[in-house]
Protein backbone atom coordinates (compact mmCIF):
# COMPACT_ATOMS: atom_id res chain seq x y z
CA UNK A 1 76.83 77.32 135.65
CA UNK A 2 74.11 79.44 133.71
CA UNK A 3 74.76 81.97 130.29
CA UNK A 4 72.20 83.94 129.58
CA UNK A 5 71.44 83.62 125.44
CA UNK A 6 71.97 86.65 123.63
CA UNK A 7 69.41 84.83 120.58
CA UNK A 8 66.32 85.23 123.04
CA UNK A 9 64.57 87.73 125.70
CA UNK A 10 66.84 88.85 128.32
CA UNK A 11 65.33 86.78 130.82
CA UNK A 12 66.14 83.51 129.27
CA UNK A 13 68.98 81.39 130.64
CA UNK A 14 70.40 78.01 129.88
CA UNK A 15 72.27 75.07 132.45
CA UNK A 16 75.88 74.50 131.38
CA UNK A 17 77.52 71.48 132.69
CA UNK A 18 81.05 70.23 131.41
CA UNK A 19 80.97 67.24 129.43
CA UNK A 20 83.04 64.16 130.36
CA UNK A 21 86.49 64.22 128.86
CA UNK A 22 86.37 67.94 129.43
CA UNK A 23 89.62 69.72 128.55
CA UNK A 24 91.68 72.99 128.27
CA UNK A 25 93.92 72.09 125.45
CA UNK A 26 91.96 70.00 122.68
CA UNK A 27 91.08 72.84 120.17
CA UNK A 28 92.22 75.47 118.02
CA UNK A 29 89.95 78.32 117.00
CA UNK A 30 90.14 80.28 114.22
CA UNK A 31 88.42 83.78 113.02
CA UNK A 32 86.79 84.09 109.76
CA UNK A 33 84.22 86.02 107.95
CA UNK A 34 81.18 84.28 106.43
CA UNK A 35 82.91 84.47 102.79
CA UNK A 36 85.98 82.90 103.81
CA UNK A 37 84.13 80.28 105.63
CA UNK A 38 81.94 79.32 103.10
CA UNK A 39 84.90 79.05 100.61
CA UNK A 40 86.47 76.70 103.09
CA UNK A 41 83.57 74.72 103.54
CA UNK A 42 83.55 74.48 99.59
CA UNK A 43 86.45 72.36 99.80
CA UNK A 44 87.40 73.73 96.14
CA UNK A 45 90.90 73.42 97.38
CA UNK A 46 91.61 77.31 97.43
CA UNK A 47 91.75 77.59 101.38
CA UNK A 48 95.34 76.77 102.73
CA UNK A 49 97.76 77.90 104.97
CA UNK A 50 101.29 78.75 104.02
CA UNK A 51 104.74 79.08 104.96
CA UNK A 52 107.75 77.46 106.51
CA UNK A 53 110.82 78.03 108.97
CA UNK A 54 110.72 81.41 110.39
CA UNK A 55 108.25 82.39 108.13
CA UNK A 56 104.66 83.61 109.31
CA UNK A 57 102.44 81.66 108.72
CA UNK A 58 100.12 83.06 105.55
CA UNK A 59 96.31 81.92 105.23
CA UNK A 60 95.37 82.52 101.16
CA UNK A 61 92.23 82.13 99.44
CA UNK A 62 91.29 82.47 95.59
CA UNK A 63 92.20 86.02 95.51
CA UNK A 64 93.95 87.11 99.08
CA UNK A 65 96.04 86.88 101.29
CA UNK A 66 95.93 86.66 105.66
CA UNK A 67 98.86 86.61 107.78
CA UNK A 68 97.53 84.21 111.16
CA UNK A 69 98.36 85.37 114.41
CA UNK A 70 97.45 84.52 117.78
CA UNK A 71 94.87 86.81 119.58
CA UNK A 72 94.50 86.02 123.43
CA UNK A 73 91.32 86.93 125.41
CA UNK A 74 90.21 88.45 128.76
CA UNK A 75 86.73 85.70 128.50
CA UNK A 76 86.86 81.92 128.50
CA UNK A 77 85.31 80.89 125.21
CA UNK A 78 82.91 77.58 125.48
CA UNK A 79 82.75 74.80 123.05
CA UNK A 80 79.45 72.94 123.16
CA UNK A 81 79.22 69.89 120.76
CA UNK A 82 76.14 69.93 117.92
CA UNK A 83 73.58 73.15 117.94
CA UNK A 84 72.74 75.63 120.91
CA UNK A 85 68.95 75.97 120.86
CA UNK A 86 67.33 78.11 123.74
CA UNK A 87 63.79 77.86 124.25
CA UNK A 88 61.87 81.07 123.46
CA UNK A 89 59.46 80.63 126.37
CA UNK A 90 62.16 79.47 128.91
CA UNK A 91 62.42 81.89 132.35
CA UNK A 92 59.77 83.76 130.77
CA UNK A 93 56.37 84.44 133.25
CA UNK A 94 53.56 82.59 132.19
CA UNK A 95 55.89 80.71 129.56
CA UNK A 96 54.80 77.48 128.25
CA UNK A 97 57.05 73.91 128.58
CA UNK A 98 55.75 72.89 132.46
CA UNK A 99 58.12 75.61 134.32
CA UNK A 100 61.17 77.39 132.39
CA UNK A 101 64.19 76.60 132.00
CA UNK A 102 64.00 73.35 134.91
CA UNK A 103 63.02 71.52 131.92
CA UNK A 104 65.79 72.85 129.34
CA UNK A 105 68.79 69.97 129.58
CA UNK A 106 71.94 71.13 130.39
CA UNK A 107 74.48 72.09 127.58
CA UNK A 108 77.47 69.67 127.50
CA UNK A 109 80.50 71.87 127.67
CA UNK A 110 83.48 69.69 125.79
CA UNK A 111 86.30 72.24 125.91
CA UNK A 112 87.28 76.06 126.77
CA UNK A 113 89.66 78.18 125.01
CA UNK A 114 91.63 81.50 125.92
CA UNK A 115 92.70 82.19 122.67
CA UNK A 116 92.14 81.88 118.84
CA UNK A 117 93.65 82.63 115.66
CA UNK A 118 92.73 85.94 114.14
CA UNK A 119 93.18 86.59 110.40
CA UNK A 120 95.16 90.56 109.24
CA UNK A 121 94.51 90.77 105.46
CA UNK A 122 98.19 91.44 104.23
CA UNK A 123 100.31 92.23 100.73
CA UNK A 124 100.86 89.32 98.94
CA UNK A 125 104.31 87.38 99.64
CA UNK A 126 106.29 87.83 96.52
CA UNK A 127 109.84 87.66 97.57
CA UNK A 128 111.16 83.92 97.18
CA UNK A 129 108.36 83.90 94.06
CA UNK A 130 111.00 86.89 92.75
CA UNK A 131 114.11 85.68 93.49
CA UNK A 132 112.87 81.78 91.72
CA UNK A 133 112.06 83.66 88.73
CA UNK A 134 115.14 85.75 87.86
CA UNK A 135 117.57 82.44 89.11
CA UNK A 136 117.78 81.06 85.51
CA UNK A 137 116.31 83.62 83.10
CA UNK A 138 116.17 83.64 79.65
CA UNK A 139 118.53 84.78 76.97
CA UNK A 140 116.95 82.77 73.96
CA UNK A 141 118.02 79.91 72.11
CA UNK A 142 121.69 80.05 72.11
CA UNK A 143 121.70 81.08 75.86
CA UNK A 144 119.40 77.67 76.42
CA UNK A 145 121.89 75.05 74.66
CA UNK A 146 124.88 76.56 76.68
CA UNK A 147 122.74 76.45 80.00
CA UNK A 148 122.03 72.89 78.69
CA UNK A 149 125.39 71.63 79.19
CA UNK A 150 127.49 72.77 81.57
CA UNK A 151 131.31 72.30 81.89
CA UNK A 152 132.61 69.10 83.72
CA UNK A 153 132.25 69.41 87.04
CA UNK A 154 130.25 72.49 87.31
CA UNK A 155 127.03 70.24 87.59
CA UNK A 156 126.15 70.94 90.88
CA UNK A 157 127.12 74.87 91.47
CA UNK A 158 124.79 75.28 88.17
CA UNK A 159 121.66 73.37 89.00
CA UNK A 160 119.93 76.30 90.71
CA UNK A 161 120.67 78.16 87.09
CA UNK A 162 119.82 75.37 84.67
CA UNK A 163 116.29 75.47 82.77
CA UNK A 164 114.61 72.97 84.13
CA UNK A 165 115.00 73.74 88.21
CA UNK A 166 113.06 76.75 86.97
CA UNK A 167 109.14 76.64 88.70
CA UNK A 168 106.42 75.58 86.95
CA UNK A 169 102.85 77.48 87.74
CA UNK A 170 101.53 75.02 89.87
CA UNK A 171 104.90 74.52 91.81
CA UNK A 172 104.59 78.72 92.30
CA UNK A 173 101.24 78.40 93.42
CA UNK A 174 102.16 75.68 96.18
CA UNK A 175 104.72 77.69 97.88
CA UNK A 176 104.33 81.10 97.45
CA UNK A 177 102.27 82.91 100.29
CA UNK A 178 100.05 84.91 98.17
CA UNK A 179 96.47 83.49 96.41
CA UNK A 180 96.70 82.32 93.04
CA UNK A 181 95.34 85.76 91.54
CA UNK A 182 97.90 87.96 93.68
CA UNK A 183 100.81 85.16 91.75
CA UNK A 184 99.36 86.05 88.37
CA UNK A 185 99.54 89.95 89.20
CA UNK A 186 102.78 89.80 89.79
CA UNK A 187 103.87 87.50 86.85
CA UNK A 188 102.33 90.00 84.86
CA UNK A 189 103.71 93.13 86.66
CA UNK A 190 107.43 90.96 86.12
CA UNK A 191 106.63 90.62 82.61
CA UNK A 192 107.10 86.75 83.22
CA UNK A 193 107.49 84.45 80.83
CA UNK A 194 106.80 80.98 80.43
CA UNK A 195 109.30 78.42 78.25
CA UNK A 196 108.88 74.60 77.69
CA UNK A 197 105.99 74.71 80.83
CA UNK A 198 108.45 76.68 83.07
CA UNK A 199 108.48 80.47 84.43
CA UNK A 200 111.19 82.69 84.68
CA UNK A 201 111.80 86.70 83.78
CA UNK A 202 113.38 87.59 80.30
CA UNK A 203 117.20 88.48 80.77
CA UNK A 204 117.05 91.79 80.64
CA UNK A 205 119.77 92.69 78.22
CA UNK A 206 117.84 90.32 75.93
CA UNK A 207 114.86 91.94 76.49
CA UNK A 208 115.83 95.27 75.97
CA UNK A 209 117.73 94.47 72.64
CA UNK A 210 114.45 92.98 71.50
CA UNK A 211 111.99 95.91 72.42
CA UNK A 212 114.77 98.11 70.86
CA UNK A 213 114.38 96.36 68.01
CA UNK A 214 110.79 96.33 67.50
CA UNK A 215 110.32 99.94 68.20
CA UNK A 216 113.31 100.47 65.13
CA UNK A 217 111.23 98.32 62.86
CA UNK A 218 108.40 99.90 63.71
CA UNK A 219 109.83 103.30 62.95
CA UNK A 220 111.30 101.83 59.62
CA UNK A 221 107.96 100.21 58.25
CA UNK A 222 106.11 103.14 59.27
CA UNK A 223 103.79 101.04 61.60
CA UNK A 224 101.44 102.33 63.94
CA UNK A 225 102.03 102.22 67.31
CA UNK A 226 98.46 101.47 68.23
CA UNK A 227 98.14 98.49 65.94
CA UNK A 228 101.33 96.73 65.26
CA UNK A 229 101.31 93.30 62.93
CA UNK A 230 102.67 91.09 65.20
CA UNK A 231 103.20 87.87 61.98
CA UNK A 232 105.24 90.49 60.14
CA UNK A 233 107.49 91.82 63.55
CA UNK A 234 107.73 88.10 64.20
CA UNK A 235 109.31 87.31 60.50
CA UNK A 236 111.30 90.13 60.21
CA UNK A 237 113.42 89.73 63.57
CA UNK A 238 113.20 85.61 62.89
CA UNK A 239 117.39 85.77 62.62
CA UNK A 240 117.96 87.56 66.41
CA UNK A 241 114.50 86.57 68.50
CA UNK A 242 112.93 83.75 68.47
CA UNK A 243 108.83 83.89 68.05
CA UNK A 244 107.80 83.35 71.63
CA UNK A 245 110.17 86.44 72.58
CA UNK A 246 109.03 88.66 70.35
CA UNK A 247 105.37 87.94 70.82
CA UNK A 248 106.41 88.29 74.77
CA UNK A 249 107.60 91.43 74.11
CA UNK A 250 104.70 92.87 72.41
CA UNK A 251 102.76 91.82 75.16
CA UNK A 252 104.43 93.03 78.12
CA UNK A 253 104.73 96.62 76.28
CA UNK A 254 101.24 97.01 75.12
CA UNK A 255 97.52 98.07 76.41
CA UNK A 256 97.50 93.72 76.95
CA UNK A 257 99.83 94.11 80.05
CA UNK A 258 97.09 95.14 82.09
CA UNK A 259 94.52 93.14 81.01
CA UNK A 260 93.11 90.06 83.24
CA UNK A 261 95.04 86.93 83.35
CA UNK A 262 93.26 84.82 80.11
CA UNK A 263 93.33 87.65 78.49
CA UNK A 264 96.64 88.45 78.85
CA UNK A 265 97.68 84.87 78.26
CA UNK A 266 95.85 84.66 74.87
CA UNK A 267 97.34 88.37 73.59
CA UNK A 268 100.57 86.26 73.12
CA UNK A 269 98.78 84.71 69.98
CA UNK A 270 97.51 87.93 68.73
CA UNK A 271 98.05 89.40 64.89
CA UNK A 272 97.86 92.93 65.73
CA UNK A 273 98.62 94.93 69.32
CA UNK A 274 98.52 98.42 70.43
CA UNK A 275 101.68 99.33 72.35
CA UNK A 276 101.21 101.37 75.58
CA UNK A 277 103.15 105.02 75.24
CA UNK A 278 103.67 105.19 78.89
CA UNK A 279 104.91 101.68 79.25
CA UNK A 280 107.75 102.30 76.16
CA UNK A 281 108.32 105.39 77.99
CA UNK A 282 109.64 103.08 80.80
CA UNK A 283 111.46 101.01 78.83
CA UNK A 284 113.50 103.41 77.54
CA UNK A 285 114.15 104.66 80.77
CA UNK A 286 114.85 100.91 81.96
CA UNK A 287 117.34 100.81 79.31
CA UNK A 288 119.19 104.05 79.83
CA UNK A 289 119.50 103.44 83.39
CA UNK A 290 121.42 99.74 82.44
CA UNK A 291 123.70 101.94 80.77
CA UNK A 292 124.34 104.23 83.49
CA UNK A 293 123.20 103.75 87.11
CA UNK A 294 123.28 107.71 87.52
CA UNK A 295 122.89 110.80 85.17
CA UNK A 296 122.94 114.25 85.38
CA UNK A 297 118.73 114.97 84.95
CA UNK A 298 118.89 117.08 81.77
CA UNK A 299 121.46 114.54 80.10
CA UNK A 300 118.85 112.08 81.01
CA UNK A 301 115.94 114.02 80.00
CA UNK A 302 117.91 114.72 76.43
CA UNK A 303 118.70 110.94 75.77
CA UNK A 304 115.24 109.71 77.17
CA UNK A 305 113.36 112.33 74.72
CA UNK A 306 115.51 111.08 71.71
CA UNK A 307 114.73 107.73 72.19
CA UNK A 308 110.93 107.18 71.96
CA UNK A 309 109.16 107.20 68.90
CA UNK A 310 107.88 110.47 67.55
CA UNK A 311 104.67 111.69 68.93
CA UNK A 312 105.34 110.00 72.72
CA UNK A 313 106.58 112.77 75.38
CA UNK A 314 108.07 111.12 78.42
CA UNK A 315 106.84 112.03 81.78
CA UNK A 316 108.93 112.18 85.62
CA UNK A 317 105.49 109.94 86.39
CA UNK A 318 107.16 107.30 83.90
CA UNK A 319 110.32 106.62 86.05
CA UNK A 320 108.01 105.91 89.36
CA UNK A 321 109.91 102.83 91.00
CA UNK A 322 112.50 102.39 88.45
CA UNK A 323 114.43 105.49 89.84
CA UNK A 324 114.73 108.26 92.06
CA UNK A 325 115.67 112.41 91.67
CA UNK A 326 118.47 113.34 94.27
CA UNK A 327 119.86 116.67 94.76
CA UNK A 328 123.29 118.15 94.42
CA UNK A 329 125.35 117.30 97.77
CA UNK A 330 126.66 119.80 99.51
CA UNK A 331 129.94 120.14 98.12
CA UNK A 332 128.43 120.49 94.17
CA UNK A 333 128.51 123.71 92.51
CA UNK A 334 125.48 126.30 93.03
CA UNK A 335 122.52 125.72 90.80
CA UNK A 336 124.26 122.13 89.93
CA UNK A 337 121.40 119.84 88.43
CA UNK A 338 119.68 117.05 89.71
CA UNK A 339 120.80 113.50 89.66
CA UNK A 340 118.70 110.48 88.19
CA UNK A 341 119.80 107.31 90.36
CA UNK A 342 118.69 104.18 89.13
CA UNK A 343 116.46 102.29 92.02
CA UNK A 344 114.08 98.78 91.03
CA UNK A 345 111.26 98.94 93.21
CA UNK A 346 111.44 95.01 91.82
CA UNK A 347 114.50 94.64 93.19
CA UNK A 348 113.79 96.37 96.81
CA UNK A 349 113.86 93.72 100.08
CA UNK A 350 110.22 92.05 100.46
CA UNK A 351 110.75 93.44 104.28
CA UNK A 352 109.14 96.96 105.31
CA UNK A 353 112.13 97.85 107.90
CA UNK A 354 114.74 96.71 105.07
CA UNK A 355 113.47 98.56 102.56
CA UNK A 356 113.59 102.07 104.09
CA UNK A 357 116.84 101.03 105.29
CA UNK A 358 117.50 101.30 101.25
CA UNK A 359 115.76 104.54 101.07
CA UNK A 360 117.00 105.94 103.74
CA UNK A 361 120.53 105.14 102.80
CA UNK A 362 120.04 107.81 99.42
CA UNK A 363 118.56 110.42 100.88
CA UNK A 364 117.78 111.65 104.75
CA UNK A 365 114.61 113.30 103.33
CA UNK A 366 111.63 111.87 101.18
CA UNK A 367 108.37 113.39 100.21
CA UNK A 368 105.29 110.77 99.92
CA UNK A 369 104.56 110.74 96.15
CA UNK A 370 108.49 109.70 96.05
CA UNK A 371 108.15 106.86 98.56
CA UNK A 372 104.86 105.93 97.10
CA UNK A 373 105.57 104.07 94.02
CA UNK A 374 108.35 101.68 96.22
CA UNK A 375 105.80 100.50 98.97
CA UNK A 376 102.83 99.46 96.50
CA UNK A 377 103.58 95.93 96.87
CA UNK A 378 103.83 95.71 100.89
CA UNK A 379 101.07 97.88 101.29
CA UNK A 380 97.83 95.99 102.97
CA UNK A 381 94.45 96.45 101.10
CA UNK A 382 92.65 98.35 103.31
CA UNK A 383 95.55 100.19 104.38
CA UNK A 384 97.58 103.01 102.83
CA UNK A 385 100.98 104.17 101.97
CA UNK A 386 101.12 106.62 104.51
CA UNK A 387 99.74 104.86 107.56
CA UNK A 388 103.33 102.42 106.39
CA UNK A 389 105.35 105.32 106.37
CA UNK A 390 104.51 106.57 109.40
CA UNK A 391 105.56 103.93 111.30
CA UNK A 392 108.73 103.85 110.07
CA UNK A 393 109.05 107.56 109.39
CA UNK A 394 108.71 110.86 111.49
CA UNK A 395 106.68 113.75 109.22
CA UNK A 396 108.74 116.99 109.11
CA UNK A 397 106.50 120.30 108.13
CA UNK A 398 108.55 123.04 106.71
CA UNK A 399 107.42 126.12 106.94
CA UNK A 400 105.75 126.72 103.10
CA UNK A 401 102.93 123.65 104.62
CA UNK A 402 105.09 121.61 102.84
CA UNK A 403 105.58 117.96 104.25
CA UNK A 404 108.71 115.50 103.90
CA UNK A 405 109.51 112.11 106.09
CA UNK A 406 112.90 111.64 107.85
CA UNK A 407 114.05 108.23 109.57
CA UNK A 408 112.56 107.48 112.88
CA UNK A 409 115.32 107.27 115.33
């Protein structure tokens, strides 16, 4: 057999011959781009492939994430053994080396292939990392010592609940199938928190009652909301909150949230933070919607306006992915007002098809800056929300030039 090398003159050709031992079966390939390669090759560690029972299997690096699947081929790919050097002057007229390509030995062929492993850059993983975090979170101190020791017999229904089956970083990192900077996002974006080496989300009663708190006191000792003295919040709520929590708290409400990981890490041992409007905006809304799962909008806009500080106006923008705006049904009154339903884009399935099952299920009828905010985590860099959409969705055009998405049936 002859290939003709696609590194030289399009005369030159090289002798194949297949090796001893020659076989069909003996190799994997895989498909990577230089990058990736060369951090594999590093052997830092940060290359590995995740996942387990039905799972698919997840290829992560430092900072992303590949789902692996297998890509077949129309062409036989070759494996030759060591280098494939073609001589520049072989099959070439007048070429030096005493006659072409007679005196070029024959390639070894060792195996052929059909197929090979292709990697799809994909969202990050998150949904077992979720569920690990909120199985045993924390209420404070009290909550800890009860958790601590459990009633006779109730050993083994609790142990999935008790403090120390929560995950530890490096136990998150080894399972989850997302890179070690997509895990840190989203401990972050949880508002995670990390007690006696372990991770888990704040209870979120407990939580609220704290913010609440701290935005009171703030009020009361005339603090500013863009430079808060963290020592004094800290000694003032000593009797309800321990330090950790309120120093959590801070965090996860202020411009800090954002900021990257050691950063974000070290804010927790700040004097002084600037809380984020928008983000106590949320809050409130968070906490309202505990209350209630559904209000009439201008009851909601009413309480939600009364219950930030002075100076911050909330916005619709603030309640992106904590809840939606439905309409009256058909049987409510004309010019009846719109509904605030409370819906967690944390809590939503990890799944694409079950999660517009969800949406779906409130409303026949969504526009895209409403779906938007609930498919930012399952969204593919390098893709979009709306490429998603539409293949779960039909678009409907009404006749303003307005467009909406219904459920592809």
């Amino acid at each position: 057999a002859c290939c003709r090398s696609s590194h030289r003159s399009s005369n030159s050709m090289t002798t194949l011959a297949f090796a001893e031992g020659f076989s069909d079966a003996a190799y994997r390939l895989i498909e990577m781009d230089e990058p990736l390669l060369q951090e594999l090759l590093s052997d830092g560690g940060s290359v590995c492939i995740k996942g387990c029972g039905e799972d698919e299997a997840v290829l992560t690096t430092h900072d992303a994430s590949y789902v692996v699947r297998l890509a077949d081929s129309s062409n036989s790919m070759l494996l030759v053994r060591g280098g494939v050097e073609v001589s520049s002057t072989a099959g070439s007229p007048g070429g030096g080396g005493g006659g072409g390509e007679e005196n070029q030995p024959p390639l070894a062929v060792a195996a052929r292939a059909h197929e090979h492993l292709e990697l799809v850059r994909c969202a990050p993983r998150l949904g077992d990392v979720r569920r690990r975090l909120c199985a045993c979170p924390y209420g404070g101190r009290e909550a800890e010592e009860a958790l601590d020791e459990p009633a006779v017999g109730e050993e083994e229904a609790l142990a999935p609940s008790r403090p120390d089956a929560r995950p530890t970083l490096s136990s998150l990192e080894a399972a989850a199938q997302c890179s070690p900077l997509e895990l840190r996002a989203a401990l972050q974006r949880w508002r995670a928190v990390e007690v006696a080496g372990r991770w888990c989300c704040l209870d979120p009663q407990y939580e609220a009652d704290c913010v609440e708190c701290l935005l009171a006191l703030a009020v009361e000792q005339e603090w500013p909301l863009h430079a808060v003295p963290v020592p004094a919040a800290v000694e003032a709520l000593a009797a309800q909150f321990d330090e950790a929590t309120v120093r959590h708290c801070l965090r996860s409400h202020s411009t800090a949230a954002a900021a990257p990981w050691e950063e974000w890490l070290a804010a927790a041992a700040s004097d002084e933070v600037a809380l984020e409007p928008r983000a106590i905006c949320t809050f409130r809304a968070r906490v309202l919607l505990l209350e209630t799962e559904a209000w009439p909008k201008d009851a909601f806009d009413e309480a939600w306006a009364d219950g930030v500080p002075r100076g911050i106006e909330p916005s619709d923008a603030d309640l992106d992915g904590l809840a939606v705006l439905l309409p009256p049904d058909g049987r409510a009154a004309k010019g009846a007002p719109l509904t605030v339903r409370a819906l967690s884009a944390e809590a939503m399935p990890p799944d694409a098809a079950a999660r517009f099952s969800v949406l779906w299920s409130l409303k026949p009828s969504w526009a895209m800056r409403e779906l938007g905010p609930y498919l930012l985590d399952i969204v593919a860099p390098g893709s979009s929300a709306e490429a998603l959409v539409l293949q779960h969705a039909r678009c409907v055009t009404a006749s303003d030039g307005s467009r909406s998405y219904v459920e592809r049936k």
